[in-house]
Coordinates of C-alpha atoms in Angstrom, one line a residue:
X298 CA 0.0 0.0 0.0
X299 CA 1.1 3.4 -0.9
X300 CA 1.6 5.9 1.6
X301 CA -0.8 8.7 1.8
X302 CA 1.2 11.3 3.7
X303 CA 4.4 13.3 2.1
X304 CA 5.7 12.8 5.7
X305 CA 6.0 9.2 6.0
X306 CA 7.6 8.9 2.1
X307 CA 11.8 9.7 2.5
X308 CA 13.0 12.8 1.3
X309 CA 15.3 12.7 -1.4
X310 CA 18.9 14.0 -1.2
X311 CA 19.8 16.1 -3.7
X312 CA 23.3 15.6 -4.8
X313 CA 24.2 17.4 -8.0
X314 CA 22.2 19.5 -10.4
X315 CA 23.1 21.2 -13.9
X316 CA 23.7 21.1 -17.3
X317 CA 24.1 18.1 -18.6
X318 CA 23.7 18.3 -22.5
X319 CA 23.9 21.6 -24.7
X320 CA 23.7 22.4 -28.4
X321 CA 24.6 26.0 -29.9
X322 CA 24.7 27.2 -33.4
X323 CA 27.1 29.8 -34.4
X324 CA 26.0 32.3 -37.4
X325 CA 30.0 32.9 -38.8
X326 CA 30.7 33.0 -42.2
X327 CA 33.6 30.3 -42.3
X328 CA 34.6 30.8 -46.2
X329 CA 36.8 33.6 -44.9
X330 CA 38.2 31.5 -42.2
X331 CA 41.9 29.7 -41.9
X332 CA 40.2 26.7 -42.4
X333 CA 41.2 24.3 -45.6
X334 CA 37.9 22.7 -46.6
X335 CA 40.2 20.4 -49.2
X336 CA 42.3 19.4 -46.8
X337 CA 39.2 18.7 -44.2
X338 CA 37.4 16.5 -47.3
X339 CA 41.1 14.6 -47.7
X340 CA 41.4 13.5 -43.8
X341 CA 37.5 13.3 -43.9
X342 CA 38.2 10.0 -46.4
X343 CA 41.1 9.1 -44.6
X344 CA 38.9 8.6 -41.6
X345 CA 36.2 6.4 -44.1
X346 CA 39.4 3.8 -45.0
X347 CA 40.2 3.5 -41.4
X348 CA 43.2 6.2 -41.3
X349 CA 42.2 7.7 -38.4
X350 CA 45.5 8.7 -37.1
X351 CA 46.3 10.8 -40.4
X352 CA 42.9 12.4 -39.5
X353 CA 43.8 14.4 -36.7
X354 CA 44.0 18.4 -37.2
X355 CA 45.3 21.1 -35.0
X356 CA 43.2 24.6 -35.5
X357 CA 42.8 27.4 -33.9
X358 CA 44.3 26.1 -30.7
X359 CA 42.7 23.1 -30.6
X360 CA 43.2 19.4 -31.6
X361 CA 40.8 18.1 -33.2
X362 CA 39.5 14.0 -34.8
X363 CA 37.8 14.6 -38.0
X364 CA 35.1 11.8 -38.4
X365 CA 34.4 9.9 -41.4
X366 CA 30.8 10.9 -41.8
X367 CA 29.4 14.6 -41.3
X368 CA 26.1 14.7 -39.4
X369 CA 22.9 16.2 -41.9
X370 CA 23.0 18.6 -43.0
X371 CA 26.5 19.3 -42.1
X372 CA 29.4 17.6 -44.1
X373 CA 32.2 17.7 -41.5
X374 CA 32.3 16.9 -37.9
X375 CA 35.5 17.5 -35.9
X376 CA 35.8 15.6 -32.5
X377 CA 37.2 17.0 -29.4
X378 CA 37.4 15.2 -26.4
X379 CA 35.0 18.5 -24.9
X380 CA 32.7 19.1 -27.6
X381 CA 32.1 18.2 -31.1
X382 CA 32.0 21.0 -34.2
X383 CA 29.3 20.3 -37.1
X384 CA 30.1 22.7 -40.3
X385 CA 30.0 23.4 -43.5
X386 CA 31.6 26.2 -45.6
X387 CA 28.2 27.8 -47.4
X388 CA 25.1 27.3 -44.9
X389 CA 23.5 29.4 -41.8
X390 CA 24.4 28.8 -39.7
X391 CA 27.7 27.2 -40.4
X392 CA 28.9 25.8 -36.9
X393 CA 26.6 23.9 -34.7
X394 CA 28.3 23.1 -31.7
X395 CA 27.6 20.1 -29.0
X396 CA 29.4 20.2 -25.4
X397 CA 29.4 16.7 -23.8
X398 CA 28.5 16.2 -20.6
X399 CA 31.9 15.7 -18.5
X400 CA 33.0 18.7 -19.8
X401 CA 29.5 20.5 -19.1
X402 CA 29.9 19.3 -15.5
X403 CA 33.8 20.3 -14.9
X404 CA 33.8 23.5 -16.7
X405 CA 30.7 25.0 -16.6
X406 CA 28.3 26.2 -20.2
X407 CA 29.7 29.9 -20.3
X408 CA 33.7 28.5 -19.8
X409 CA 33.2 26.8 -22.7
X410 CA 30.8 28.7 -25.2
X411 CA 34.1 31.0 -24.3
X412 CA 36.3 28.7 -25.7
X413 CA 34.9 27.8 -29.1
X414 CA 33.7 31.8 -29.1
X415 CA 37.2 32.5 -28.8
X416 CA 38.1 29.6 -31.1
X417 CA 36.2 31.2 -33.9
X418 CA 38.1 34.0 -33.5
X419 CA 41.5 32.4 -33.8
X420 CA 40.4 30.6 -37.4
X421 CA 39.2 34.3 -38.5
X422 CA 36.0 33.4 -39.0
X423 CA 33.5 36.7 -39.3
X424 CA 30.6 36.5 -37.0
X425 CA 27.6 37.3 -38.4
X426 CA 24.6 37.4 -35.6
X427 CA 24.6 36.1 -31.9
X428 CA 24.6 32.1 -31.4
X429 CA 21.1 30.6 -31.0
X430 CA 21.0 27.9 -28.3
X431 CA 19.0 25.2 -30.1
X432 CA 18.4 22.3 -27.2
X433 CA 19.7 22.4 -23.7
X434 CA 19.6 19.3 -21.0
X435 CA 18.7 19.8 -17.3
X436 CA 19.6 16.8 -14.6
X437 CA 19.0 16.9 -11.4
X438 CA 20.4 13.9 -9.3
X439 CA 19.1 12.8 -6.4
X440 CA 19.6 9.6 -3.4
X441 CA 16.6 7.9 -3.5
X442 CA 16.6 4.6 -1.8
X443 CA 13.3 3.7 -2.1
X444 CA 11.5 3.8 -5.2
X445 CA 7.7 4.3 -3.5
X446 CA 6.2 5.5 -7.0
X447 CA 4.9 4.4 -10.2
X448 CA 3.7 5.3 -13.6
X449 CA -0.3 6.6 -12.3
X450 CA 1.4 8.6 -9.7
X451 CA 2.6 11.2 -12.2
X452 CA 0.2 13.8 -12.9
X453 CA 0.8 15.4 -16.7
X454 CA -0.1 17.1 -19.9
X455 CA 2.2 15.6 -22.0
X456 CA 0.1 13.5 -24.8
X457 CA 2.9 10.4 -24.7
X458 CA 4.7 8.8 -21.9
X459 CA 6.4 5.6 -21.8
X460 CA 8.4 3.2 -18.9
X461 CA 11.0 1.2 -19.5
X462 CA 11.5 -2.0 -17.3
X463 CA 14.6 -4.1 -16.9
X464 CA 13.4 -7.6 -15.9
X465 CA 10.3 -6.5 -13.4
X466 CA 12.0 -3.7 -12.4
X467 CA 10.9 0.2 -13.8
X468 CA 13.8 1.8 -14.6
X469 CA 12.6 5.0 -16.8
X470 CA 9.5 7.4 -16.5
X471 CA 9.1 9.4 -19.7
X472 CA 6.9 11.9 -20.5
X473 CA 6.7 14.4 -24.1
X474 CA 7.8 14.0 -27.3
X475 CA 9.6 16.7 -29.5
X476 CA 10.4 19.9 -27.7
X477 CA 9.6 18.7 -24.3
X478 CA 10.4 16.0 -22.9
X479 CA 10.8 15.1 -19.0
X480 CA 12.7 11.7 -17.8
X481 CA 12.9 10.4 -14.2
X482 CA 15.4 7.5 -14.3
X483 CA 17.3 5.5 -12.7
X484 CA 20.8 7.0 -13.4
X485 CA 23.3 4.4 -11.9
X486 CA 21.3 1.8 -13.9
X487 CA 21.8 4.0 -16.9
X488 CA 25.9 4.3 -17.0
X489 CA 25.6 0.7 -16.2
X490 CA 24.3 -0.8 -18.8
X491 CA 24.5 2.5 -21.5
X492 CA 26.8 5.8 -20.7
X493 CA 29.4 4.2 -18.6
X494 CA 29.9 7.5 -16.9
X495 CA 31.3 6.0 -14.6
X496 CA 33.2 9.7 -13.4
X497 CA 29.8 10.6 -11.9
X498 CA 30.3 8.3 -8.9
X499 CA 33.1 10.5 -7.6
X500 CA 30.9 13.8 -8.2
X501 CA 28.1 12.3 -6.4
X502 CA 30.0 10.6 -3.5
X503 CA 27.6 7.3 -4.2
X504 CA 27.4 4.6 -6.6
X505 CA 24.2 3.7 -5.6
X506 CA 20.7 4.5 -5.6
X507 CA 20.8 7.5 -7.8
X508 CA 17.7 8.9 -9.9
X509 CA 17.5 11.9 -12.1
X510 CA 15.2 14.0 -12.9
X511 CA 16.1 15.4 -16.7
X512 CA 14.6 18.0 -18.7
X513 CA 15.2 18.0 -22.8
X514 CA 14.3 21.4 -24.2
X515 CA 14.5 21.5 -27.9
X516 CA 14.8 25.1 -29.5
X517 CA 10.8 25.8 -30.4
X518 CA 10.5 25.5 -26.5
X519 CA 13.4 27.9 -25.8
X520 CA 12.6 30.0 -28.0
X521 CA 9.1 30.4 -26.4
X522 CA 11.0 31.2 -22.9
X523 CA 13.0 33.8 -24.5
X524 CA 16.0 31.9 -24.5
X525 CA 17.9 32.1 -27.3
X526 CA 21.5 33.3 -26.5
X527 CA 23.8 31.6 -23.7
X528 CA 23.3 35.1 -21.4
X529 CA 19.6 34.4 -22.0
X530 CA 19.6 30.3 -20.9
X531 CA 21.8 31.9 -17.6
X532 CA 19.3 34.3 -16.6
X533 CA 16.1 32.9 -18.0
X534 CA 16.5 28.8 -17.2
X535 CA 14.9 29.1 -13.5
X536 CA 11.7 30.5 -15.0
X537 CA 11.3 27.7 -18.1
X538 CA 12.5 24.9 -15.2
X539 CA 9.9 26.5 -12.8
X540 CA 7.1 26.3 -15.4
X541 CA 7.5 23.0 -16.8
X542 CA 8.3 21.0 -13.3
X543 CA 4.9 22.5 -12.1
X544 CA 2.1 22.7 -15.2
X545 CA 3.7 19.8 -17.4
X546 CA 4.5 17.3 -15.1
X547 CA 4.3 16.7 -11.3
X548 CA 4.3 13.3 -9.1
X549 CA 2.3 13.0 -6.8
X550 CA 0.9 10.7 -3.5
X551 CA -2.2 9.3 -3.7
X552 CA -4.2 10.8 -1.0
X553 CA -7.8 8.6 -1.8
X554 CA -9.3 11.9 -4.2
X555 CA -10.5 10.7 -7.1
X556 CA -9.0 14.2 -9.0
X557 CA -5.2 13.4 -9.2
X558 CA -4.2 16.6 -9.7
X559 CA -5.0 17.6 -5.8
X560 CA -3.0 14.6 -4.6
X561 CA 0.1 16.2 -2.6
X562 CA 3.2 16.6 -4.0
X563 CA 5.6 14.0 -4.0
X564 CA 9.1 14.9 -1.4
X565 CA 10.6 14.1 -4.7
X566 CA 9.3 16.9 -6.6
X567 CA 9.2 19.3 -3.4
X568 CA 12.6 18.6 -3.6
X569 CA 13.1 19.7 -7.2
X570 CA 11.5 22.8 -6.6
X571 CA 13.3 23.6 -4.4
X572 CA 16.4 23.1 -5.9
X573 CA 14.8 25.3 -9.8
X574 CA 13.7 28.1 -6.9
X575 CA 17.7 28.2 -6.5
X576 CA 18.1 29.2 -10.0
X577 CA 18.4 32.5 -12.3
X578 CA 15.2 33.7 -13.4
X579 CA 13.4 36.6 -15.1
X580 CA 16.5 38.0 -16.6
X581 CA 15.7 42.0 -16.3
X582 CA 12.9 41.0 -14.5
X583 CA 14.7 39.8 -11.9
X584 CA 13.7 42.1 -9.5
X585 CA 10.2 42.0 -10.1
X586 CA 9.2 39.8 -7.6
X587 CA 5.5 39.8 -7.4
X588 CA 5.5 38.5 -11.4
X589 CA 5.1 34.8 -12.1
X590 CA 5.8 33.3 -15.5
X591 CA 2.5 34.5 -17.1
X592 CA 2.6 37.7 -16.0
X593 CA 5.3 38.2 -17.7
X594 CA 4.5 36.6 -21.1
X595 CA 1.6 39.1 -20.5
X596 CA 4.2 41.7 -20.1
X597 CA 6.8 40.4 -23.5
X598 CA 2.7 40.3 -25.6
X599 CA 2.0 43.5 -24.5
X600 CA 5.1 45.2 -25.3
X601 CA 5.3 43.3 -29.0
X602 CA 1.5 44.6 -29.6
X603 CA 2.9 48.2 -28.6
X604 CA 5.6 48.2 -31.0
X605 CA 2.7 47.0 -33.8
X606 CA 0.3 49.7 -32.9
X607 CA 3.5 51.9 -33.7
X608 CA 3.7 50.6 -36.9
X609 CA 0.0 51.1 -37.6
X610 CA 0.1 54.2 -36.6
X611 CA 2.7 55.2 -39.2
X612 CA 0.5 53.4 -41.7
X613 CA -2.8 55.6 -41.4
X614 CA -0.5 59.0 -40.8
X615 CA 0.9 58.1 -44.4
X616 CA -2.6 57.0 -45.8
X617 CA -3.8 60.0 -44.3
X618 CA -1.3 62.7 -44.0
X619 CA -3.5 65.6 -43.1
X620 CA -4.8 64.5 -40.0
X621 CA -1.5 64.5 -38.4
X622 CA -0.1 61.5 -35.9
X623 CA -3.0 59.4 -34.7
X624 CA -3.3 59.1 -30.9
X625 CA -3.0 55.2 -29.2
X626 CA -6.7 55.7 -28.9
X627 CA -7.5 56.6 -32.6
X628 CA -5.2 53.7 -33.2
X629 CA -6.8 50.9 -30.9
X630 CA -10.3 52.3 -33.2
X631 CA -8.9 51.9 -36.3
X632 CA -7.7 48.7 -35.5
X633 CA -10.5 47.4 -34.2
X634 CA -12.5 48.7 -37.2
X635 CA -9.8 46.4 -39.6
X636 CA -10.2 43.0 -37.2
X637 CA -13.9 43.1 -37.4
X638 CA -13.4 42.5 -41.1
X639 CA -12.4 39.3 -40.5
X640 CA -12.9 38.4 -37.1
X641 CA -15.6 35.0 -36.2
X642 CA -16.9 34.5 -32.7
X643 CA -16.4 30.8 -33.2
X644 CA -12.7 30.7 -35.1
X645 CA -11.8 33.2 -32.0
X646 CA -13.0 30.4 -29.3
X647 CA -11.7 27.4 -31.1
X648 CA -8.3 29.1 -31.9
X649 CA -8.2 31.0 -27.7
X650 CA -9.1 27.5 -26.4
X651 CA -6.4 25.7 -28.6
X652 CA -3.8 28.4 -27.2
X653 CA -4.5 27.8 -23.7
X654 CA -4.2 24.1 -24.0
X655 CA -0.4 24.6 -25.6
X656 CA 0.1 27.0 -22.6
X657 CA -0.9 24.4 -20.2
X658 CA 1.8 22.0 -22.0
X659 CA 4.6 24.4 -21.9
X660 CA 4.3 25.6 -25.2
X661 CA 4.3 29.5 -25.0

């Protein structure tokens, strides 16, 4: 029998939390770069007939393994033991950039968005536009002995979930597809039979009895959260971590109410929440307390509607030059006067109601 009070279930430890996977894209135009695409396509084949100690380069500073296949649609990969570089000479962006995870957890995202920044600069590449971060990887590890939870004690919106079982034993909750996704595993299992991170027993201090709790944020996602620079994932990741751990998916202990969604909280995900209420969030809002996550969407909406009003303004003073600037008012008229054109009652509810149910999901 389950137990029906948070008190009686163990409190998790939590032992390390952080980034664990992260993929940028650099906009640099690397036709005007040091780099020798010949000689890249040359140790490229070497690597394809087995020559993989004639495909080693040194650029910019770094060494790097040039791998026999590129990754689509990029036709190079280079290989570092910290991250790996996908490129091409023509395409935009040109360098998409994945950090691995030991690295991630020893130096830390900005040290080494640094590096390959600075890397870029050593080949003479020209940067063209800031990096877009296109999927980013949160884990959160905790001790958890006692595994007192199962599939119908997780309460979400996501449309797809799966488990994974080893034997009789549950080793993977999975929830989301695409954009979102949300895994609570069992992590020693995991390098055991998968990773063999083996390097996370000394960070953790355990080799035993070790679940995570990982978000995978894809770049639709991020881009919804604002986050679309490395300065933005720092400052903004405690808002999009916030959001998802509490309207996409929570666990939960059955309490006897038939409505799921009142059972308590898990110590498991108090825990969690605790540990996302720890992290940067708002960015410039920062100090804006009283606002919670829609609040400010309905803040970022408003100020995007006020820049368009703008623009319409300047429309009708051009269409209508002798009546001067229009005021906000005039404006909010006029535009009210062009909706109604093509405005429907029941396309409004159907397409208001749709939006709320991606909101609900994460999906801003």
């Amino acid at each position: 029998m389950q137990p029906t009070d948070t008190q009686q279930i163990e409190t998790p430890r939590l032992l390390l939390h952080g980034l664990d996977s992260l993929y940028v894209c650099h906009y640099v135009d690397l036709a005007t770069s040091k780099i020798d695409f010949d000689d890249l396509a040359y140790r490229k084949a070497l690597a394809k007939d087995g020559e993989d100690g004639k495909a080693v380069i040194d650029l910019g500073g770094e060494r790097f393994q040039v791998l026999p296949r590129g990754a689509y649609p990029y036709s190079y990969v280079l290989k570092h033991r910290d991250f790996s570089l996908s490129l091409s000479e023509r395409m935009h962006p040109s360098l998409k950039v994945q950090y691995f995870s030991e690295a991630l957890w020893r130096d830390g995202a900005r040290a080494l968005h640094d590096r390959v920044t600075a890397w870029t600069q050593a080949i003479g590449a020209t940067n063209l536009k800031t990096e877009q971060v296109t999927r980013a990887d949160w884990a959160f590890d905790f001790e958890l002995k006692h595994i007192d939870f199962s599939e119908d004690h997780f309460v979400t919106r996501a449309r797809k979930n799966s488990k994974w079982r080893d034997g009789q034993t549950v080793q993977t909750f999975s929830f989301g597809t695409g954009d979102i996704v949300l895994r609570v595993y069992d992590k020693v299992a995991e390098i055991e039979n998968a990773s063999n991170k083996s390097w996370f027993y000394d960070l953790w201090g355990t080799k035993e009895h070790v679940w995570r709790v990982e978000f995978q944020i894809r770049s639709e996602r991020l881009r919804a959260a604002a986050i679309r620079t490395i300065d933005d994932l720092e400052d903004l990741q405690g808002d999009l971590l916030q959001q998802l751990s509490v309207a996409h998916t929570t666990l939960r202990c059955p309490n006897g109410d038939t409505n799921r969604a009142r059972w308590p909280l898990h110590p498991l995900w108090i825990t969690l929440g605790e540990a996302i209420g720890e992290l940067p969030k708002f960015g410039l809002w920062r100090h804006y307390d009283q606002l919670n996550p829609i609040q400010y969407r309905l803040l970022k909406n408003a100020q995007s509607l006020y820049g368009n009003l703008k623009g319409l303004a300047a429309l009708t003073a051009i269409r209508k030059p002798s009546q001067g600037i229009p005021t906000l008012e005039e404006t909010l008229a006029t535009l009210r006067g062009v909706i109604q054109r093509f405005h429907s009652e029941i396309i409004w509810q159907e397409a208001v109601e749709s939006r709320v149910r991606q909101h609900e999901l994460g999906q801003w």
